Amino acid sequence: MKLYSLPLSPFAARVRLSIYRKGLNIEIVPPPEGGVKGDAYLALNPMGQVPTLVMDSGFTIPESATILEYLEDVFPSPSLLPSNAEDLARVRLFLRLPDFHIRPSIFALRGMRDPANRNEEAIKTQFEAIDRGLSYIDRYVNGDVWAVGDRPSIGDCALVPILNIVSFIGSSFGQSDLIAKHEKLGAYWRLAQSDEINAKVISEQLAAIPKA
Ligand SMILES: N[C@@H](CCC(=O)N[C@@H](CS)C(=O)NCC(=O)O)C(=O)O
């Protein structure tokens, strides 16, 4: 099995977190020559995005949330899914809320990191959207070291990499308290960074940030 991944992508990082936590023997590789929009990669993932999981049989799976659920089905132990339905629903919210309410703004802001491309009004609008997204997530986290329950779940796999990107994007625009101002989410983010496996993925992402 092989995972196509790029170190900075919060969606690829979700899957790496699951792989590390489960101790899986899955090769982690960058997209082939031509990158995510090259013919070789588009043959694996028609959307041209990371991550993609490729099975030894040749079957391929795009979409990080689907890959995470597939890994739970194929490698159920150690489980990264809570056992009760309410907690499972919260875990699944952590896969969806960042996609709908954080991702679009991160992508918009990424294009404005260069001071030559900055539009102050647009930046304000995007940070307001991120703040709203974080407030939605804040409702459902525990405020403890794990997002849901008393052990790691794919909820943490989803949240840690996107919070890391929010934190980085915030500081590159001079906004350092974006996460901390949300009480439970701020507590979660502080504690989550002290976990060794979370810290490994966080540092992989930070090492890949292009120098401005
Ligand atoms: N919904 C997708 C989102 C994946 C995604 O947005 N990947 C980005 C990197 S963070 C990407 O590959 N972008 C390349 C592009 O769209 O050109 C998932 O969860 O896997």
mmCIF file of C-alpha atoms and ligand atoms in Angstrom:
data_model
loop_
_atom_site.group_PDB
_atom_site.id
_atom_site.type_symbol
_atom_site.label_atom_id
_atom_site.label_comp_id
_atom_site.label_asym_id
_atom_site.label_seq_id
_atom_site.Cartn_x
_atom_site.Cartn_y
_atom_site.Cartn_z
ATOM 1 C CA MET A 1 0.000 0.000 0.000
ATOM 2 C CA LYS A 2 1.213 3.476 -0.825
ATOM 3 C CA LEU A 3 0.077 6.947 0.245
ATOM 4 C CA TYR A 4 0.652 9.892 -2.058
ATOM 5 C CA SER A 5 1.186 12.815 0.256
ATOM 6 C CA LEU A 6 2.732 16.263 0.470
ATOM 7 C CA PRO A 7 4.102 17.252 3.888
ATOM 8 C CA LEU A 8 2.264 20.571 4.291
ATOM 9 C CA SER A 9 -1.203 19.473 3.136
ATOM 10 C CA PRO A 10 -3.516 19.192 6.168
ATOM 11 C CA PHE A 11 -5.530 16.562 4.266
ATOM 12 C CA ALA A 12 -2.517 14.362 3.580
ATOM 13 C CA ALA A 13 -1.284 15.017 7.137
ATOM 14 C CA ARG A 14 -4.592 13.635 8.487
ATOM 15 C CA VAL A 15 -3.843 10.312 6.909
ATOM 16 C CA ARG A 16 -0.177 10.294 7.983
ATOM 17 C CA LEU A 17 -1.343 10.793 11.574
ATOM 18 C CA SER A 18 -3.546 7.715 11.314
ATOM 19 C CA ILE A 19 -0.720 5.693 9.721
ATOM 20 C CA TYR A 20 1.737 6.683 12.476
ATOM 21 C CA ARG A 21 -0.760 6.095 15.273
ATOM 22 C CA LYS A 22 -1.702 2.671 13.954
ATOM 23 C CA GLY A 23 1.938 1.835 13.146
ATOM 24 C CA LEU A 24 1.031 0.825 9.581
ATOM 25 C CA ASN A 25 3.543 -0.283 7.007
ATOM 26 C CA ILE A 26 2.373 2.072 4.239
ATOM 27 C CA GLU A 27 4.914 3.740 1.982
ATOM 28 C CA ILE A 28 4.500 7.532 1.973
ATOM 29 C CA VAL A 29 5.576 9.155 -1.288
ATOM 30 C CA PRO A 30 5.181 12.495 -3.085
ATOM 31 C CA PRO A 31 3.149 12.684 -6.320
ATOM 32 C CA PRO A 32 5.120 11.434 -9.336
ATOM 33 C CA GLU A 33 6.864 13.683 -11.844
ATOM 34 C CA GLY A 34 4.439 16.287 -13.158
ATOM 35 C CA GLY A 35 2.963 16.865 -9.690
ATOM 36 C CA VAL A 36 -0.690 16.663 -8.659
ATOM 37 C CA LYS A 37 -1.960 17.901 -12.032
ATOM 38 C CA GLY A 38 0.367 15.716 -14.116
ATOM 39 C CA ASP A 39 -1.026 12.838 -16.172
ATOM 40 C CA ALA A 40 0.556 10.139 -13.997
ATOM 41 C CA TYR A 41 -1.085 11.457 -10.835
ATOM 42 C CA LEU A 42 -4.413 12.318 -12.486
ATOM 43 C CA ALA A 43 -4.650 8.663 -13.492
ATOM 44 C CA LEU A 44 -4.631 7.853 -9.758
ATOM 45 C CA ASN A 45 -6.764 10.748 -8.533
ATOM 46 C CA PRO A 46 -8.921 12.573 -11.111
ATOM 47 C CA MET A 47 -9.229 15.623 -8.793
ATOM 48 C CA GLY A 48 -5.456 16.082 -8.801
ATOM 49 C CA GLN A 49 -5.189 16.516 -5.049
ATOM 50 C CA VAL A 50 -3.311 14.853 -2.224
ATOM 51 C CA PRO A 51 -3.818 12.477 -0.514
ATOM 52 C CA THR A 52 -4.428 9.320 -2.541
ATOM 53 C CA LEU A 53 -4.133 5.812 -1.131
ATOM 54 C CA VAL A 54 -3.085 3.139 -3.625
ATOM 55 C CA MET A 55 -3.676 -0.505 -2.753
ATOM 56 C CA ASP A 56 -1.387 -3.315 -3.914
ATOM 57 C CA SER A 57 -4.330 -4.478 -6.066
ATOM 58 C CA GLY A 58 -4.220 -1.130 -7.899
ATOM 59 C CA PHE A 59 -7.467 0.138 -6.359
ATOM 60 C CA THR A 60 -7.077 3.813 -5.460
ATOM 61 C CA ILE A 61 -8.917 6.003 -2.942
ATOM 62 C CA PRO A 62 -8.916 9.816 -3.007
ATOM 63 C CA GLU A 63 -10.379 12.051 -0.246
ATOM 64 C CA SER A 64 -8.784 12.055 3.180
ATOM 65 C CA ALA A 65 -11.988 11.318 5.137
ATOM 66 C CA THR A 66 -12.725 8.269 2.995
ATOM 67 C CA ILE A 67 -9.137 7.050 3.336
ATOM 68 C CA LEU A 68 -9.275 7.431 7.129
ATOM 69 C CA GLU A 69 -12.484 5.401 7.318
ATOM 70 C CA TYR A 70 -11.055 2.770 4.960
ATOM 71 C CA LEU A 71 -7.949 2.378 7.152
ATOM 72 C CA GLU A 72 -10.257 1.841 10.146
ATOM 73 C CA ASP A 73 -12.106 -0.880 8.203
ATOM 74 C CA VAL A 74 -8.958 -2.658 7.066
ATOM 75 C CA PHE A 75 -6.801 -2.112 10.177
ATOM 76 C CA PRO A 76 -9.304 -1.931 13.046
ATOM 77 C CA SER A 77 -6.688 -2.208 15.776
ATOM 78 C CA PRO A 78 -5.738 0.088 17.387
ATOM 79 C CA SER A 79 -9.085 1.687 16.681
ATOM 80 C CA LEU A 80 -9.234 5.426 16.083
ATOM 81 C CA LEU A 81 -13.029 5.411 16.284
ATOM 82 C CA PRO A 82 -14.997 5.883 19.501
ATOM 83 C CA SER A 83 -17.435 3.129 20.400
ATOM 84 C CA ASN A 84 -20.576 5.149 21.041
ATOM 85 C CA ALA A 85 -22.707 6.786 18.359
ATOM 86 C CA GLU A 86 -22.628 10.319 19.797
ATOM 87 C CA ASP A 87 -18.850 10.417 19.960
ATOM 88 C CA LEU A 88 -18.658 8.914 16.478
ATOM 89 C CA ALA A 89 -20.863 11.723 15.210
ATOM 90 C CA ARG A 90 -18.539 14.279 16.830
ATOM 91 C CA VAL A 91 -15.509 12.643 15.215
ATOM 92 C CA ARG A 92 -17.218 12.851 11.824
ATOM 93 C CA LEU A 93 -18.006 16.515 12.416
ATOM 94 C CA PHE A 94 -14.288 17.117 12.847
ATOM 95 C CA LEU A 95 -13.758 15.647 9.395
ATOM 96 C CA ARG A 96 -16.393 17.886 7.828
ATOM 97 C CA LEU A 97 -16.407 21.232 9.640
ATOM 98 C CA PRO A 98 -12.827 22.164 8.658
ATOM 99 C CA ASP A 99 -13.504 21.185 5.027
ATOM 100 C CA PHE A 100 -16.528 23.453 4.746
ATOM 101 C CA HIS A 101 -15.639 26.293 7.093
ATOM 102 C CA ILE A 102 -11.838 26.592 7.231
ATOM 103 C CA ARG A 103 -10.349 25.175 4.025
ATOM 104 C CA PRO A 104 -11.743 27.787 1.575
ATOM 105 C CA SER A 105 -10.331 30.671 3.625
ATOM 106 C CA ILE A 106 -6.944 29.023 4.067
ATOM 107 C CA PHE A 107 -6.658 28.640 0.302
ATOM 108 C CA ALA A 108 -7.741 32.267 -0.263
ATOM 109 C CA LEU A 109 -5.253 33.598 2.290
ATOM 110 C CA ARG A 110 -2.412 31.461 0.990
ATOM 111 C CA GLY A 111 -2.542 33.443 -2.242
ATOM 112 C CA MET A 112 -2.234 36.697 -0.295
ATOM 113 C CA ARG A 113 0.852 35.875 1.792
ATOM 114 C CA ASP A 114 2.970 37.881 -0.616
ATOM 115 C CA PRO A 115 2.547 41.544 0.445
ATOM 116 C CA ALA A 116 2.267 42.449 -3.273
ATOM 117 C CA ASN A 117 -0.998 40.428 -3.490
ATOM 118 C CA ARG A 118 -2.630 41.620 -0.263
ATOM 119 C CA ASN A 119 -6.163 42.922 -0.190
ATOM 120 C CA GLU A 120 -6.893 44.060 3.365
ATOM 121 C CA GLU A 121 -10.680 43.824 2.996
ATOM 122 C CA ALA A 122 -10.469 40.280 1.608
ATOM 123 C CA ILE A 123 -8.027 39.281 4.347
ATOM 124 C CA LYS A 124 -10.420 40.565 7.026
ATOM 125 C CA THR A 125 -13.334 38.657 5.477
ATOM 126 C CA GLN A 126 -11.348 35.408 5.345
ATOM 127 C CA PHE A 127 -10.168 35.699 8.946
ATOM 128 C CA GLU A 128 -13.736 36.348 10.057
ATOM 129 C CA ALA A 129 -14.780 33.167 8.229
ATOM 130 C CA ILE A 130 -11.973 31.197 9.908
ATOM 131 C CA ASP A 131 -13.021 32.581 13.288
ATOM 132 C CA ARG A 132 -16.594 31.422 12.664
ATOM 133 C CA GLY A 133 -15.346 28.000 11.565
ATOM 134 C CA LEU A 134 -13.221 27.693 14.719
ATOM 135 C CA SER A 135 -16.206 28.653 16.869
ATOM 136 C CA TYR A 136 -18.234 25.823 15.286
ATOM 137 C CA ILE A 137 -15.460 23.332 16.061
ATOM 138 C CA ASP A 138 -15.056 24.738 19.591
ATOM 139 C CA ARG A 139 -18.616 23.613 20.369
ATOM 140 C CA TYR A 140 -17.786 19.969 19.911
ATOM 141 C CA VAL A 141 -14.255 19.473 21.309
ATOM 142 C CA ASN A 142 -13.581 18.297 24.849
ATOM 143 C CA GLY A 143 -10.956 20.942 25.665
ATOM 144 C CA ASP A 144 -8.749 18.040 26.689
ATOM 145 C CA VAL A 145 -5.750 16.378 25.021
ATOM 146 C CA TRP A 146 -8.017 14.266 22.767
ATOM 147 C CA ALA A 147 -10.771 15.804 20.680
ATOM 148 C CA VAL A 148 -13.338 13.174 21.676
ATOM 149 C CA GLY A 149 -13.346 10.778 24.633
ATOM 150 C CA ASP A 150 -10.205 9.646 26.438
ATOM 151 C CA ARG A 151 -8.117 8.311 23.567
ATOM 152 C CA PRO A 152 -6.947 9.407 20.114
ATOM 153 C CA SER A 153 -9.418 9.234 17.249
ATOM 154 C CA ILE A 154 -9.582 10.219 13.619
ATOM 155 C CA GLY A 155 -11.098 13.430 14.998
ATOM 156 C CA ASP A 156 -7.592 14.329 16.194
ATOM 157 C CA CYS A 157 -6.139 13.235 12.848
ATOM 158 C CA ALA A 158 -8.457 15.782 11.206
ATOM 159 C CA LEU A 159 -8.064 18.642 13.670
ATOM 160 C CA VAL A 160 -4.367 18.764 14.496
ATOM 161 C CA PRO A 161 -3.036 19.428 10.952
ATOM 162 C CA ILE A 162 -5.681 22.041 10.083
ATOM 163 C CA LEU A 163 -5.180 23.865 13.406
ATOM 164 C CA ASN A 164 -1.460 23.875 12.695
ATOM 165 C CA ILE A 165 -2.108 25.545 9.339
ATOM 166 C CA VAL A 166 -4.546 28.036 10.921
ATOM 167 C CA SER A 167 -1.919 28.870 13.521
ATOM 168 C CA PHE A 168 0.776 29.358 10.876
ATOM 169 C CA ILE A 169 -1.442 31.399 8.533
ATOM 170 C CA GLY A 170 -2.604 33.509 11.489
ATOM 171 C CA SER A 171 0.928 34.337 12.567
ATOM 172 C CA SER A 172 2.012 35.117 9.020
ATOM 173 C CA PHE A 173 -0.732 37.781 8.945
ATOM 174 C CA GLY A 174 0.016 39.016 12.491
ATOM 175 C CA GLN A 175 -2.924 37.221 14.152
ATOM 176 C CA SER A 176 -1.512 34.994 16.858
ATOM 177 C CA ASP A 177 -4.544 34.371 19.074
ATOM 178 C CA LEU A 178 -6.910 32.931 16.453
ATOM 179 C CA ILE A 179 -7.217 29.540 18.159
ATOM 180 C CA ALA A 180 -6.445 30.566 21.752
ATOM 181 C CA LYS A 181 -9.455 32.891 21.917
ATOM 182 C CA HIS A 182 -11.785 29.883 21.613
ATOM 183 C CA GLU A 183 -11.702 28.458 25.113
ATOM 184 C CA LYS A 184 -12.066 24.699 24.590
ATOM 185 C CA LEU A 185 -10.363 24.636 21.218
ATOM 186 C CA GLY A 186 -7.489 26.745 22.573
ATOM 187 C CA ALA A 187 -7.009 24.292 25.455
ATOM 188 C CA TYR A 188 -7.203 21.360 23.052
ATOM 189 C CA TRP A 189 -4.603 22.845 20.698
ATOM 190 C CA ARG A 190 -2.170 23.578 23.552
ATOM 191 C CA LEU A 191 -2.457 20.018 24.886
ATOM 192 C CA ALA A 192 -2.574 18.280 21.506
ATOM 193 C CA GLN A 193 0.837 19.672 20.557
ATOM 194 C CA SER A 194 2.447 17.869 23.509
ATOM 195 C CA ASP A 195 1.548 14.437 22.126
ATOM 196 C CA GLU A 196 4.571 12.886 20.409
ATOM 197 C CA ILE A 197 2.764 11.637 17.290
ATOM 198 C CA ASN A 198 0.842 14.886 16.818
ATOM 199 C CA ALA A 199 4.149 16.756 17.248
ATOM 200 C CA LYS A 200 5.794 14.634 14.523
ATOM 201 C CA VAL A 201 3.144 15.598 11.961
ATOM 202 C CA ILE A 202 3.116 19.226 13.116
ATOM 203 C CA SER A 203 6.859 19.458 12.552
ATOM 204 C CA GLU A 204 6.630 17.743 9.151
ATOM 205 C CA GLN A 205 4.154 20.426 8.086
ATOM 206 C CA LEU A 206 6.173 23.314 9.508
ATOM 207 C CA ALA A 207 9.371 22.076 7.846
ATOM 208 C CA ALA A 208 7.603 22.258 4.471
ATOM 209 C CA ILE A 209 6.396 25.858 4.698
ATOM 210 C CA PRO A 210 7.805 27.800 1.767
ATOM 211 C CA LYS A 211 9.924 30.736 2.817
ATOM 212 C CA ALA A 212 8.003 33.944 2.066
HETATM 213 N N1 LIG B 1 -11.287 17.058 0.023
HETATM 214 C C1 LIG B 1 -9.910 16.710 -0.241
HETATM 215 C C2 LIG B 1 -9.084 17.968 -0.214
HETATM 216 C C3 LIG B 1 -7.646 17.690 -0.621
HETATM 217 C C4 LIG B 1 -6.885 18.986 -0.911
HETATM 218 O O1 LIG B 1 -7.435 20.084 -0.902
HETATM 219 N N2 LIG B 1 -5.587 18.825 -1.188
HETATM 220 C C5 LIG B 1 -4.806 19.981 -1.590
HETATM 221 C C6 LIG B 1 -3.593 20.149 -0.692
HETATM 222 S S1 LIG B 1 -4.052 20.716 0.898
HETATM 223 C C7 LIG B 1 -4.270 19.738 -2.976
HETATM 224 O O2 LIG B 1 -3.831 18.657 -3.301
HETATM 225 N N3 LIG B 1 -4.317 20.777 -3.797
HETATM 226 C C8 LIG B 1 -3.764 20.724 -5.107
HETATM 227 C C9 LIG B 1 -4.670 21.361 -6.091
HETATM 228 O O3 LIG B 1 -5.904 21.379 -5.866
HETATM 229 O O4 LIG B 1 -4.117 21.795 -7.106
HETATM 230 C C10 LIG B 1 -9.433 15.681 0.806
HETATM 231 O O5 LIG B 1 -9.946 15.719 1.931
HETATM 232 O O6 LIG B 1 -8.578 14.830 0.487
#
